[in-house]
Coordinates of C-alpha atoms and ligand atoms in Angstrom, one line a residue:
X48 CA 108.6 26.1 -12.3
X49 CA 109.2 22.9 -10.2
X50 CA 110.4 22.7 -7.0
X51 CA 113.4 21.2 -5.3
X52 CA 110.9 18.2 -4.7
X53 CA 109.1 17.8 -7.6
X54 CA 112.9 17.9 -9.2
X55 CA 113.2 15.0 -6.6
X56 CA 110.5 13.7 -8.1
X57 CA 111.1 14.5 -11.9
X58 CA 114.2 12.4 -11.3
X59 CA 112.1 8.9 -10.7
X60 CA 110.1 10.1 -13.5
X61 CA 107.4 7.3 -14.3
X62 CA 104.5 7.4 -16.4
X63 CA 101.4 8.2 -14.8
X64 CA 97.4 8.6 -15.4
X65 CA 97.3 11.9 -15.8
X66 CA 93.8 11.2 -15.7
X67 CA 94.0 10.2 -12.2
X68 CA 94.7 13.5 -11.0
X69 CA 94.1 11.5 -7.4
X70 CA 96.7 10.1 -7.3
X71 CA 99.1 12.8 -8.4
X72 CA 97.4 15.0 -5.6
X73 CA 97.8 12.7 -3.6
X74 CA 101.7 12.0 -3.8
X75 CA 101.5 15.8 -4.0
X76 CA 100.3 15.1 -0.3
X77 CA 102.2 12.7 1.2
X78 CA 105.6 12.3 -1.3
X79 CA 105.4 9.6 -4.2
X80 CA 106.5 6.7 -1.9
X81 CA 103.5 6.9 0.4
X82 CA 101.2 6.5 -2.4
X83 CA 100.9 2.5 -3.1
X84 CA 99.1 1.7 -6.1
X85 CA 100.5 -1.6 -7.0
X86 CA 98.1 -4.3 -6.7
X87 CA 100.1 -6.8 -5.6
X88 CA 100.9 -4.4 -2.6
X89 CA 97.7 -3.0 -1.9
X90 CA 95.4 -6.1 -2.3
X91 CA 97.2 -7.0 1.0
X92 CA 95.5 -3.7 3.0
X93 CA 92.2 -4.5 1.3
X94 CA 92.4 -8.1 2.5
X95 CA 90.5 -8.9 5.9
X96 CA 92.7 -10.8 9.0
X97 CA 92.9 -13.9 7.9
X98 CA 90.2 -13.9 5.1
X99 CA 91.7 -15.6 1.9
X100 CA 90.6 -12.6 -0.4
X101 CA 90.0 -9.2 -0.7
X102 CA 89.6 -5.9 -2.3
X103 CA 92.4 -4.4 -4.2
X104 CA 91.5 -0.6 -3.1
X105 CA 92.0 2.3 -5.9
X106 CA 95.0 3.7 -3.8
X107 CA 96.6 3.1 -0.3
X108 CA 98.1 6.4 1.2
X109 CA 100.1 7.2 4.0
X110 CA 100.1 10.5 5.6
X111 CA 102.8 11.0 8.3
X112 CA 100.8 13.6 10.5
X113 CA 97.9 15.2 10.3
X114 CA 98.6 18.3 8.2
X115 CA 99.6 15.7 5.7
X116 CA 96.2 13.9 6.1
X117 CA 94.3 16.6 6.1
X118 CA 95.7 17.3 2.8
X119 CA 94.8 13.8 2.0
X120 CA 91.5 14.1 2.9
X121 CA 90.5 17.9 0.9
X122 CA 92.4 16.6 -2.7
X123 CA 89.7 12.8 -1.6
X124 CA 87.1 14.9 -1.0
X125 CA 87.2 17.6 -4.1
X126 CA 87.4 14.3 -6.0
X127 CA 84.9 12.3 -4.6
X128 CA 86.7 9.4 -3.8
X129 CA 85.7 7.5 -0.4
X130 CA 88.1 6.7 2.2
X131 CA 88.8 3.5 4.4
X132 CA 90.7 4.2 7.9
X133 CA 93.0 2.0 8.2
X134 CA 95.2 0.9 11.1
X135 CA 97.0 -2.8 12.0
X136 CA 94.0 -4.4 10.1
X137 CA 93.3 -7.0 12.7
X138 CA 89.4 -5.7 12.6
X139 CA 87.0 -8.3 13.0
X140 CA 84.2 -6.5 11.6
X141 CA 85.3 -5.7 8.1
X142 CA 85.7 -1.9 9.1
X143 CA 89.1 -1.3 7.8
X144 CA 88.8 -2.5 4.4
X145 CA 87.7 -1.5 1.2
X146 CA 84.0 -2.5 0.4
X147 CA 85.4 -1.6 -3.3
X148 CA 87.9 -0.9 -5.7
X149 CA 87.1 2.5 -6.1
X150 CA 87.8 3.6 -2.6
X151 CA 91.1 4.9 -1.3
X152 CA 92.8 3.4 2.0
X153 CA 94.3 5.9 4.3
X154 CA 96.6 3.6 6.1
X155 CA 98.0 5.2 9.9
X156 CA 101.2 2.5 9.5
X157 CA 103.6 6.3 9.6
X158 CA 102.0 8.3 12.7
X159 CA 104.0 6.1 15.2
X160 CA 105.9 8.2 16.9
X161 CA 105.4 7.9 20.8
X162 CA 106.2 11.7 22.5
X163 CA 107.8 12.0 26.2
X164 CA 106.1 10.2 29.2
X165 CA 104.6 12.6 31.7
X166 CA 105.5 11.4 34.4
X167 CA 103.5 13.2 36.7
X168 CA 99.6 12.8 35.5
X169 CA 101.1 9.4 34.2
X170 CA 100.1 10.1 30.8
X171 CA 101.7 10.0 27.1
X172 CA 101.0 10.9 23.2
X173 CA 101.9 8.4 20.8
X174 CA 100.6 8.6 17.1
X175 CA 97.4 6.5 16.5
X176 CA 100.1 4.1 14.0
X177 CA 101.6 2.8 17.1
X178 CA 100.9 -0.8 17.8
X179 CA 100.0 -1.5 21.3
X180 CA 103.2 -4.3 21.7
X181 CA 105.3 -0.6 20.4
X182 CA 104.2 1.5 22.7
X183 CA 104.3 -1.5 26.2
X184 CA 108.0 -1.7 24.6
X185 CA 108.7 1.9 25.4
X186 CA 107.4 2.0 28.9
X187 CA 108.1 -1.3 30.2
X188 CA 111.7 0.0 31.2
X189 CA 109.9 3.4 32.6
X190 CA 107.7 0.2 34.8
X191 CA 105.2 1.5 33.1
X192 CA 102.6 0.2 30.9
X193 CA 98.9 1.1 29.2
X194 CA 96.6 -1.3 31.2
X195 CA 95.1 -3.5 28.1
X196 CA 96.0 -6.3 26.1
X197 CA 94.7 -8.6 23.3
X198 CA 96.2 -11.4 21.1
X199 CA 96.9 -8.8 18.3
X200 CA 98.8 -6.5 20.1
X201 CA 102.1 -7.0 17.7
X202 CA 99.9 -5.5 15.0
X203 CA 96.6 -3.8 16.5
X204 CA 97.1 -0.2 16.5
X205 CA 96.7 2.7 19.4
X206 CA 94.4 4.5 16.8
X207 CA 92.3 1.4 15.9
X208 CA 91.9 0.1 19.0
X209 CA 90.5 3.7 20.1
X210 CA 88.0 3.7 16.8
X211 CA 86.9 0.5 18.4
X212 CA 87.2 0.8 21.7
X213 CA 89.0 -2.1 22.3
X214 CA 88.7 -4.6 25.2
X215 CA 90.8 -7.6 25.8
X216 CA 91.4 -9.8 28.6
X217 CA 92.0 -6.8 31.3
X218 CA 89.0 -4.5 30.5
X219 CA 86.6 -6.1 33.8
X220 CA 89.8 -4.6 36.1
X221 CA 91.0 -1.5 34.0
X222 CA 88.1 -0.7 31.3
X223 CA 88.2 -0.8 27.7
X224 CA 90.0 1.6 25.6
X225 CA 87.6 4.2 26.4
X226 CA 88.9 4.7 30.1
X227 CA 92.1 5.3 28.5
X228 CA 92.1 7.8 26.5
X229 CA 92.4 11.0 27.6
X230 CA 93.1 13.4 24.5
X231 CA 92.8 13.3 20.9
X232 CA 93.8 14.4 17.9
X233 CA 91.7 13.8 14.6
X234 CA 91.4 15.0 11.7
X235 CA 87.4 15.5 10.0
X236 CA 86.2 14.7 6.5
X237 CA 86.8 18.4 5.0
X238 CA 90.6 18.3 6.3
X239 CA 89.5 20.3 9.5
X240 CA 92.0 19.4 12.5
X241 CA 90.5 18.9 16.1
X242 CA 92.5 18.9 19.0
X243 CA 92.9 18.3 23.0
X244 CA 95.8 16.7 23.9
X245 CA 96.7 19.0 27.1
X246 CA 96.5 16.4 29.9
X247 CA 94.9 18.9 32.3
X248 CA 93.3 16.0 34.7
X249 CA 90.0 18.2 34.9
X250 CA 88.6 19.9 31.6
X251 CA 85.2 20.8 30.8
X252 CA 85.1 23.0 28.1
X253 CA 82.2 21.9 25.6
X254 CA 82.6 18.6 24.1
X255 CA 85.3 15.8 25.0
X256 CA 86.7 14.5 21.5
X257 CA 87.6 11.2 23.0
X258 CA 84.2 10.2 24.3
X259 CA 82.6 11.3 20.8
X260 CA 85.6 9.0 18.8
X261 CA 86.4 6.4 20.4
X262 CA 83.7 3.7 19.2
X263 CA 83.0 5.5 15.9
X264 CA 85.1 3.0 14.0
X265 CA 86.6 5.8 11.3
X266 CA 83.2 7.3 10.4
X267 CA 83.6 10.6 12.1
X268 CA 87.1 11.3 11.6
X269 CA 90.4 10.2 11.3
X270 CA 92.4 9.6 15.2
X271 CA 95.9 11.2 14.5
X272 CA 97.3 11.1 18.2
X273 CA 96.1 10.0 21.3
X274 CA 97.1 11.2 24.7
X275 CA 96.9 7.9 27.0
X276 CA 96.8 7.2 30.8
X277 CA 99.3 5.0 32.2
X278 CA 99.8 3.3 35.0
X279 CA 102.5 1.5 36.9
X280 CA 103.7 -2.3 36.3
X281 CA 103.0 -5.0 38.6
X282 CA 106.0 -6.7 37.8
X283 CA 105.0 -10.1 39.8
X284 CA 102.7 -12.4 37.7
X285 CA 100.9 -15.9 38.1
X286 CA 98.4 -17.6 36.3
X287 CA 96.1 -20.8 36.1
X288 CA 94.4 -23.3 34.0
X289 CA 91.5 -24.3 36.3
X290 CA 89.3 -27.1 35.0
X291 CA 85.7 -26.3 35.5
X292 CA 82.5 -28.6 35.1
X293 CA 79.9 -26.0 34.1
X294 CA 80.2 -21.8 33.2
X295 CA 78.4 -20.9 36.1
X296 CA 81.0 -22.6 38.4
X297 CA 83.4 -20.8 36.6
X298 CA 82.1 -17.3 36.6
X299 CA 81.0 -17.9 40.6
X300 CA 85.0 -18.7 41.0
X301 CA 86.2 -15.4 39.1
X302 CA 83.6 -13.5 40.5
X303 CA 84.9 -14.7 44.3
X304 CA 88.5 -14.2 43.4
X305 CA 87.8 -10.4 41.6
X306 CA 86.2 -9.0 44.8
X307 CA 88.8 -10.1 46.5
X308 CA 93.0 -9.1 46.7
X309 CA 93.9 -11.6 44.7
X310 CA 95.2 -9.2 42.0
X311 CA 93.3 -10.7 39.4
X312 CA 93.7 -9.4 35.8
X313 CA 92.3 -11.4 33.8
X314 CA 89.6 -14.3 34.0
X315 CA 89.3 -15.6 30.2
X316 CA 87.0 -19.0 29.8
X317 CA 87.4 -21.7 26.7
X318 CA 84.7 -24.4 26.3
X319 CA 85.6 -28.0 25.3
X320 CA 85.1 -27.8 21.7
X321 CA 87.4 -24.8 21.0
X322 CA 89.9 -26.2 23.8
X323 CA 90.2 -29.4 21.8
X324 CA 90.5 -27.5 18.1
X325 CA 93.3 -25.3 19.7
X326 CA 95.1 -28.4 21.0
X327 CA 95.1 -30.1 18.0
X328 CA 95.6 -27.5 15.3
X329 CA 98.9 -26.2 17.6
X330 CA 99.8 -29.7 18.6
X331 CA 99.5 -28.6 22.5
X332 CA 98.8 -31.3 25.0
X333 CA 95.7 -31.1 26.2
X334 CA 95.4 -29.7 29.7
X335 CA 92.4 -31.8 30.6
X336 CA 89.6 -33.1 28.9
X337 CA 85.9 -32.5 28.0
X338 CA 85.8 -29.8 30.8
X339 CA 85.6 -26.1 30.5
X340 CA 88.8 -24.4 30.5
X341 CA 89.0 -20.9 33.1
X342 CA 92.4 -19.1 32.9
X343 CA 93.2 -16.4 35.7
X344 CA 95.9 -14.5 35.6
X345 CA 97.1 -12.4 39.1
X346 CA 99.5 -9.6 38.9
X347 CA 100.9 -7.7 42.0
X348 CA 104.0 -6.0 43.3
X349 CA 105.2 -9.1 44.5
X350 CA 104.1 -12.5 45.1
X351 CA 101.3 -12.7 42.8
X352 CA 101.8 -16.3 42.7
X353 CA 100.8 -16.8 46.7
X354 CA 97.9 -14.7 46.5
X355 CA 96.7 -16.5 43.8
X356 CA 97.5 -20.1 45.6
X357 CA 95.5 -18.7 48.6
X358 CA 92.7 -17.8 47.0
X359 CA 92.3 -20.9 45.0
X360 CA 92.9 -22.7 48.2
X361 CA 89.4 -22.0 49.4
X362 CA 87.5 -23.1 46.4
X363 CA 87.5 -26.9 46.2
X364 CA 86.4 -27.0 42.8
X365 CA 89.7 -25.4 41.5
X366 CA 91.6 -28.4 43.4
X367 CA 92.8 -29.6 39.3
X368 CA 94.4 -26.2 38.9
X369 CA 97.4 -26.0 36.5
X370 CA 99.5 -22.8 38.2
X371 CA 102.4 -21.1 37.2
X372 CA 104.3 -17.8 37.9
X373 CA 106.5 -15.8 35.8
X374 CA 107.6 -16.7 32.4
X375 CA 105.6 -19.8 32.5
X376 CA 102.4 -18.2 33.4
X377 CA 102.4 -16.8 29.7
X378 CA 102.8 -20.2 28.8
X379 CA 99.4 -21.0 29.8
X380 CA 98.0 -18.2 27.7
X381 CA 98.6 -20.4 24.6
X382 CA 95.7 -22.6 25.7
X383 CA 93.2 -19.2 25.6
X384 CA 95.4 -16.8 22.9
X385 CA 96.2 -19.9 20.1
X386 CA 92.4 -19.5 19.6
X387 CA 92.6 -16.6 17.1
X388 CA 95.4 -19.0 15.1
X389 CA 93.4 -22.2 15.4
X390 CA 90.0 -20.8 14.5
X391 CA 91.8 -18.5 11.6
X392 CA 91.9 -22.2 9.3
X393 CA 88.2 -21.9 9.4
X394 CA 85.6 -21.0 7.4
X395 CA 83.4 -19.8 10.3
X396 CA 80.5 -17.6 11.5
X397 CA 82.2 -15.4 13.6
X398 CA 80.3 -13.1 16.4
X399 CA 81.2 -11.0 19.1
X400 CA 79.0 -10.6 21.7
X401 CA 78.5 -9.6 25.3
X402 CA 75.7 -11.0 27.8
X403 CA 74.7 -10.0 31.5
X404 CA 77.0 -12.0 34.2
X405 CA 74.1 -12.8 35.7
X406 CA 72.7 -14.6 32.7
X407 CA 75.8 -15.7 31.5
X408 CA 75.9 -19.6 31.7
X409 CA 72.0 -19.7 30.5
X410 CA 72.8 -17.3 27.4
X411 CA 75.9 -19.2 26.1
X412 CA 73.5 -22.8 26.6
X413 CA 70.8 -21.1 24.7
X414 CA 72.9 -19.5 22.6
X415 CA 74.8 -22.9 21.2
X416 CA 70.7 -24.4 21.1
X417 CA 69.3 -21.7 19.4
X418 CA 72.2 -21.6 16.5
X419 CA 72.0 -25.4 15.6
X420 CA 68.1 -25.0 15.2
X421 CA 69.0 -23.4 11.5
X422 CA 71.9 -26.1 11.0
X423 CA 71.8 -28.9 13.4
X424 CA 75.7 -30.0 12.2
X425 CA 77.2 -26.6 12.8
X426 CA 80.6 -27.1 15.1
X427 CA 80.2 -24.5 17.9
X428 CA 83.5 -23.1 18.8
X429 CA 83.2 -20.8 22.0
X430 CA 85.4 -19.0 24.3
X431 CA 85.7 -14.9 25.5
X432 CA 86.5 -13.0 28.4
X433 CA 84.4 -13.9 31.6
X434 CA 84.0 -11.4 34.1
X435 CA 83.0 -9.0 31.1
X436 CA 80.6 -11.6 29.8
X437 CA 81.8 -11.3 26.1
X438 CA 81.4 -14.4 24.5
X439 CA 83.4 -14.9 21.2
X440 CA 81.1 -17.4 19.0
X441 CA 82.6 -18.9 16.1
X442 CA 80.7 -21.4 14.1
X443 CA 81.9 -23.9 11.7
X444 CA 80.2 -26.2 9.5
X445 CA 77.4 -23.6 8.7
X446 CA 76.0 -24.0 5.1
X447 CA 76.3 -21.2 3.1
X448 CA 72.7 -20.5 2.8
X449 CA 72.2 -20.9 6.5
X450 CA 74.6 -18.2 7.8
X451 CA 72.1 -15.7 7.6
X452 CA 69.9 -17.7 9.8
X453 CA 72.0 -18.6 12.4
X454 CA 73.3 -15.0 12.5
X455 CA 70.0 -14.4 13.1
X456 CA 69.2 -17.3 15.4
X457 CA 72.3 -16.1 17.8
X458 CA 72.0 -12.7 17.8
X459 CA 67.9 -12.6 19.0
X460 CA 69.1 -14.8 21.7
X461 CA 71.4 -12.7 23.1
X462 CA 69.2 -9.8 23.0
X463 CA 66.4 -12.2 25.0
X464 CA 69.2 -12.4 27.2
X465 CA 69.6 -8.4 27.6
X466 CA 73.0 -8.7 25.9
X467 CA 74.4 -7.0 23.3
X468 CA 75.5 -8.0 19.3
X469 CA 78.6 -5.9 19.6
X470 CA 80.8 -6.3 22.5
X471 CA 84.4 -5.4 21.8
X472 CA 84.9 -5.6 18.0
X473 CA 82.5 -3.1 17.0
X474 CA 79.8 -2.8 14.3
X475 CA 82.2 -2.2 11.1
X476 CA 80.8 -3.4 7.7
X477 CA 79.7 -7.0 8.8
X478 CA 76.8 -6.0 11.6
X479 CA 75.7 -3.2 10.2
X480 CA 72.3 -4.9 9.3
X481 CA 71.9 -6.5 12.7
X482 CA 72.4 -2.5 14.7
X483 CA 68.1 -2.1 14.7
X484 CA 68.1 -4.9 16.4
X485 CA 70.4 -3.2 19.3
X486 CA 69.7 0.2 19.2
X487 CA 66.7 2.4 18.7
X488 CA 65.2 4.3 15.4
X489 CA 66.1 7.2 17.6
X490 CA 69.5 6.3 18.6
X491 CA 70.3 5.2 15.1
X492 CA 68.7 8.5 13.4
X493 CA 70.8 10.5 16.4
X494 CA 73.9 8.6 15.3
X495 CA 73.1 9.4 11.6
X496 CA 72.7 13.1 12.6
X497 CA 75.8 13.4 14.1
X498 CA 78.0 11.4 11.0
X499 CA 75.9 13.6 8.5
X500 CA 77.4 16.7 11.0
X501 CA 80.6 15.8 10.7
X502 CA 80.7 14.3 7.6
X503 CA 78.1 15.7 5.4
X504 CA 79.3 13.4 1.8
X505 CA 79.6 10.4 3.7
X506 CA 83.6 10.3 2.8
X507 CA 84.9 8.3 5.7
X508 CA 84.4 4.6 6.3
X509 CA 81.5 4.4 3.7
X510 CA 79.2 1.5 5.0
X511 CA 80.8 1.0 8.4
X512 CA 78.0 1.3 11.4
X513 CA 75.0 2.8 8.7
X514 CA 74.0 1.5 5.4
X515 CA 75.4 4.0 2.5
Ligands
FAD854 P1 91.8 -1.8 11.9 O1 91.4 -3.2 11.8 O2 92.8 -1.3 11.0 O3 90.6 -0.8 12.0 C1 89.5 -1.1 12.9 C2 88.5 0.0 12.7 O4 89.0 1.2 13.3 C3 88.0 0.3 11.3 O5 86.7 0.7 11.3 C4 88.9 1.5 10.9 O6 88.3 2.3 10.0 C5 89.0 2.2 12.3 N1 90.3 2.9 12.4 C6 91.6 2.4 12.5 N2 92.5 3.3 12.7 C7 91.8 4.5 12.9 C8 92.1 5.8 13.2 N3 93.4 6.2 13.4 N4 91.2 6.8 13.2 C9 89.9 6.5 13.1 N5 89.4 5.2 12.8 C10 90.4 4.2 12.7 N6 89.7 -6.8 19.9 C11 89.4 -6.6 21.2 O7 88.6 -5.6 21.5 N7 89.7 -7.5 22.2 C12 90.5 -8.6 22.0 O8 90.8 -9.3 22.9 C13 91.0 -8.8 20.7 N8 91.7 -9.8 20.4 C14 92.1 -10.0 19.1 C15 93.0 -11.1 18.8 C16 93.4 -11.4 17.5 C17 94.3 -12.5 17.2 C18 92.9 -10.5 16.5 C19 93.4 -10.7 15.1 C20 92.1 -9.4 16.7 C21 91.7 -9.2 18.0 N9 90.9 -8.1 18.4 C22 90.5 -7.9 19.7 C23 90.3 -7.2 17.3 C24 91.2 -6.1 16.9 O9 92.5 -6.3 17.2 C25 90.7 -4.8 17.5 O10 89.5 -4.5 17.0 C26 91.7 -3.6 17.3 O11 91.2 -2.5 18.0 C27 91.8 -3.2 15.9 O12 92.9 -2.3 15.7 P2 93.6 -2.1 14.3 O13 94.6 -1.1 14.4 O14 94.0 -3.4 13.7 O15 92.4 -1.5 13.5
MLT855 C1 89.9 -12.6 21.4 O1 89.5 -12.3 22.5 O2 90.7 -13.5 21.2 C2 89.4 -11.8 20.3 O3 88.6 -10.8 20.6 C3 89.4 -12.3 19.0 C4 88.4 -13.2 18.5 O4 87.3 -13.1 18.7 O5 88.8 -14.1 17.8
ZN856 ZN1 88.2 -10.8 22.7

């Protein structure tokens, strides 16, 4: 006998596979028009940001809660079929997207909804589809706001950016997404729900879901909702363009102006190259030349824009500043944020990685040495978020059969600097053979243990962190 929705359903009758009892299991799930299967549709979730190709995945599915992705998950799992978390897709690490066409995407885009703001603890749950521009929307007018930003935040999800734990340009004052978080929903590999999304300030009752998710990039289960912590707008904003002449001088000038109150926010550095390849690929007027770019941004209650003048006053070498408050101080952010448009017209060798402050300016010079040993004509294309030490190297010009060794080439550099390969983008599908190299056999084999726990067939996020 069918029921009032399959009659729904009966009445858009279209052909399908029978065969693919997937599918129809899951559109038993989810509803028929949250299972995609068109391949002009889904190529575009098993497409990279800003690669030119991708994967066209075997289904894209999208469950509106969790009961309804738990249900996704048991009718994946009873058929074998492998299953990519997927969120805004602005990954950097090839996480979120299909390694093949047999493998289903489980998209978050529906699980947006963003619950009522406690205003007491300061705290909210929003649904892990919520993009992080969504969710500043809703409490900017509460002068509120969740204390981290990055250049995709029109498209980078709540959910994602806990499965990465996401940094940005705020994480040296506030943390990365991992200070955030404060609850989680999530749903496993056999359909089993876990939740804490209380907001009791002080809980210690066996293990904390968020510090087990957030950083496992979809391999241990699927973030459903998050409970976040807030915290209240400072409402008066300045920033500058100082012109530096080495990274040291530049990290001795943030480091001088973040221990003291200056309200600084963010301290983001661009070197020459990259500067002059944003300039001319976004037709901006070059600031100034050949000289490393620092941005700072203060924020305060009020006048955000003195403090920041005061502070600059006592360093000479900031005497070329470019300041401005307000509206135009986002202005200047075009400078540092048109780098992820600009470098996105490039073929490049693209790694994310995070070095001591104190060995900061020597890593980044040995680090643009030791990459042109392998090919001497590669265009180095540098910039990151200072006070963190996260360096964002991009590399054009690298012959095909050289990427490999000037993957290689970077990466050991950093590590003889006591840094790390992985700094804010994760591990996803692109580092995974580089992890030895940062971590232990005995981390890796704990790590192992814990997916194999969890996930015992290896459904989630095949290939993301450990080899299949
Ligand atoms: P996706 O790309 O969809 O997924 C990323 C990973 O998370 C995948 O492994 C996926 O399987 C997993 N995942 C997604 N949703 C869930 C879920 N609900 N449950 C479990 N696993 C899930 N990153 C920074 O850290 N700092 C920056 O400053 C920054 N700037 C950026 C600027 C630009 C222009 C772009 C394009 C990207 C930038 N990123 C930055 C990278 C990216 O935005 C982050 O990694 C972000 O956290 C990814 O979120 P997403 O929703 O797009 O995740
Ligand atoms: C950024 O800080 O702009 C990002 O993390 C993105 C990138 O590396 O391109
Ligand atoms: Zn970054």
């Amino acid at each position: 006998m069918l029921t009032g929705r399959k009659l729904a359903y009966a009445s858009s009758f279209r052909p399908i596979n029978i065969g693919d009892s997937l599918i129809w299991a899951l559109e038993e799930a989810v509803g028929v028009g949250d299972v995609l299967t068109d391949p002009e549709v889904t190529v575009g979730y098993g497409t990279p940001w800003a690669a030119a190709d991708g994967v066209v995945p075997r289904a894209v599915v999208r469950p509106g809660d969790a009961d309804e992705a738990a249900a996704v998950l048991r009718a994946c799992a009873a058929r074998g079929a492998r299953v990519v978390l997927q969120g805004g897709n602005t990954g950097m690490v090839r996480g979120g997207v299909p390694a093949s066409a047999g493998e289903v995407v489980l998209s978050t885009a529906r699980m947006n909804a963003i619950g009522e703001i406690d205003r007491e603890s300061l705290q909210v749950v929003v649904g892990a589809g919520t993009t992080l521009e969504e969710l500043q929307a809703r409490l900017e007018p509460e002068g509120l706001e969740l204390p981290l930003d990055l250049g995709a935040r029109s498209q980078a999800t709540l959910g994602g950016m806990a499965a990465t734990n996401a940094g940005g340009a705020r994480a040296f004052r506030h943390g990365t997404m991992r200070r955030h978080v404060a609850g989680v929903e999530a749903v496993l590999a056999d359909g089993t729900v876990v939740e804490r999304l209380g907001g009791v300030m002080k809980d210690s009752t066996g293990y904390d879901w968020p510090s087990v998710l957030v950083g496992s990039e979809g391999t241990l289960a699927l973030i459903t909702r998050l409970r976040l912590r807030l915290r209240r707008i400072e409402r008066s904003r300045a920033a500058a363009l100082v012109p530096v002449d080495s990274l040291a001088q530049g990290l001795a000038l943030a480091v001088a102006l973040r221990d003291r109150p200056a309200g600084l926010e963010a301290a983001e550095f661009v070197l020459p190259g990259t500067l002059r390849l944003v300039c001319d690929e976004l037709d901006l007027r070059p600031p100034f030349d050949a000289r490393i770019l620092v941005l700072l941004e203060s924020r305060a209650a009020a006048g955000a824009y003195e403090l920041l003048v005061e502070a600059l006053g006592e360093h000479p070498e900031a005497e070329d500043a470019v300041l401005a408050e307000g509206a135009d101080a986002v202005g200047l952010w075009r400078y540092r944020e048109g780098t992820g448009e600009a470098l996105a017209r490039h073929q490049l060798v693209k790694l994310d990685v995070a070095l001591p402050l104190a060995r900061l300016a020597d890593g980044v010079a040995a680090i643009e040495r030791s990459a042109r040993e392998p090919a001497p004509s590669l265009r180095p294309f540098l910039f990151g978020h200072l006070l963190d030490g996260n360096v964002h190297v991009n590399l054009g010009d690298v012959p095909d059969d050289r990427h490999e060794a000037v993957e290689r080439a970077v990466l050991e550099t950093v590590l003889a600097h006591g840094g790390s390969i992985g700094a804010e983008h994760g591990i996803g599908r692109a580092k995974v053979a580089w992890l030895p190299a940062d971590r232990s056999p005995a981390d890796i084999a704990t790590m192992r243990a814990l997916k194999h726990a969890l996930d015992p067939t290896g459904l989630l996020s095949p290939g993301v962190l450990f080899k299949c």
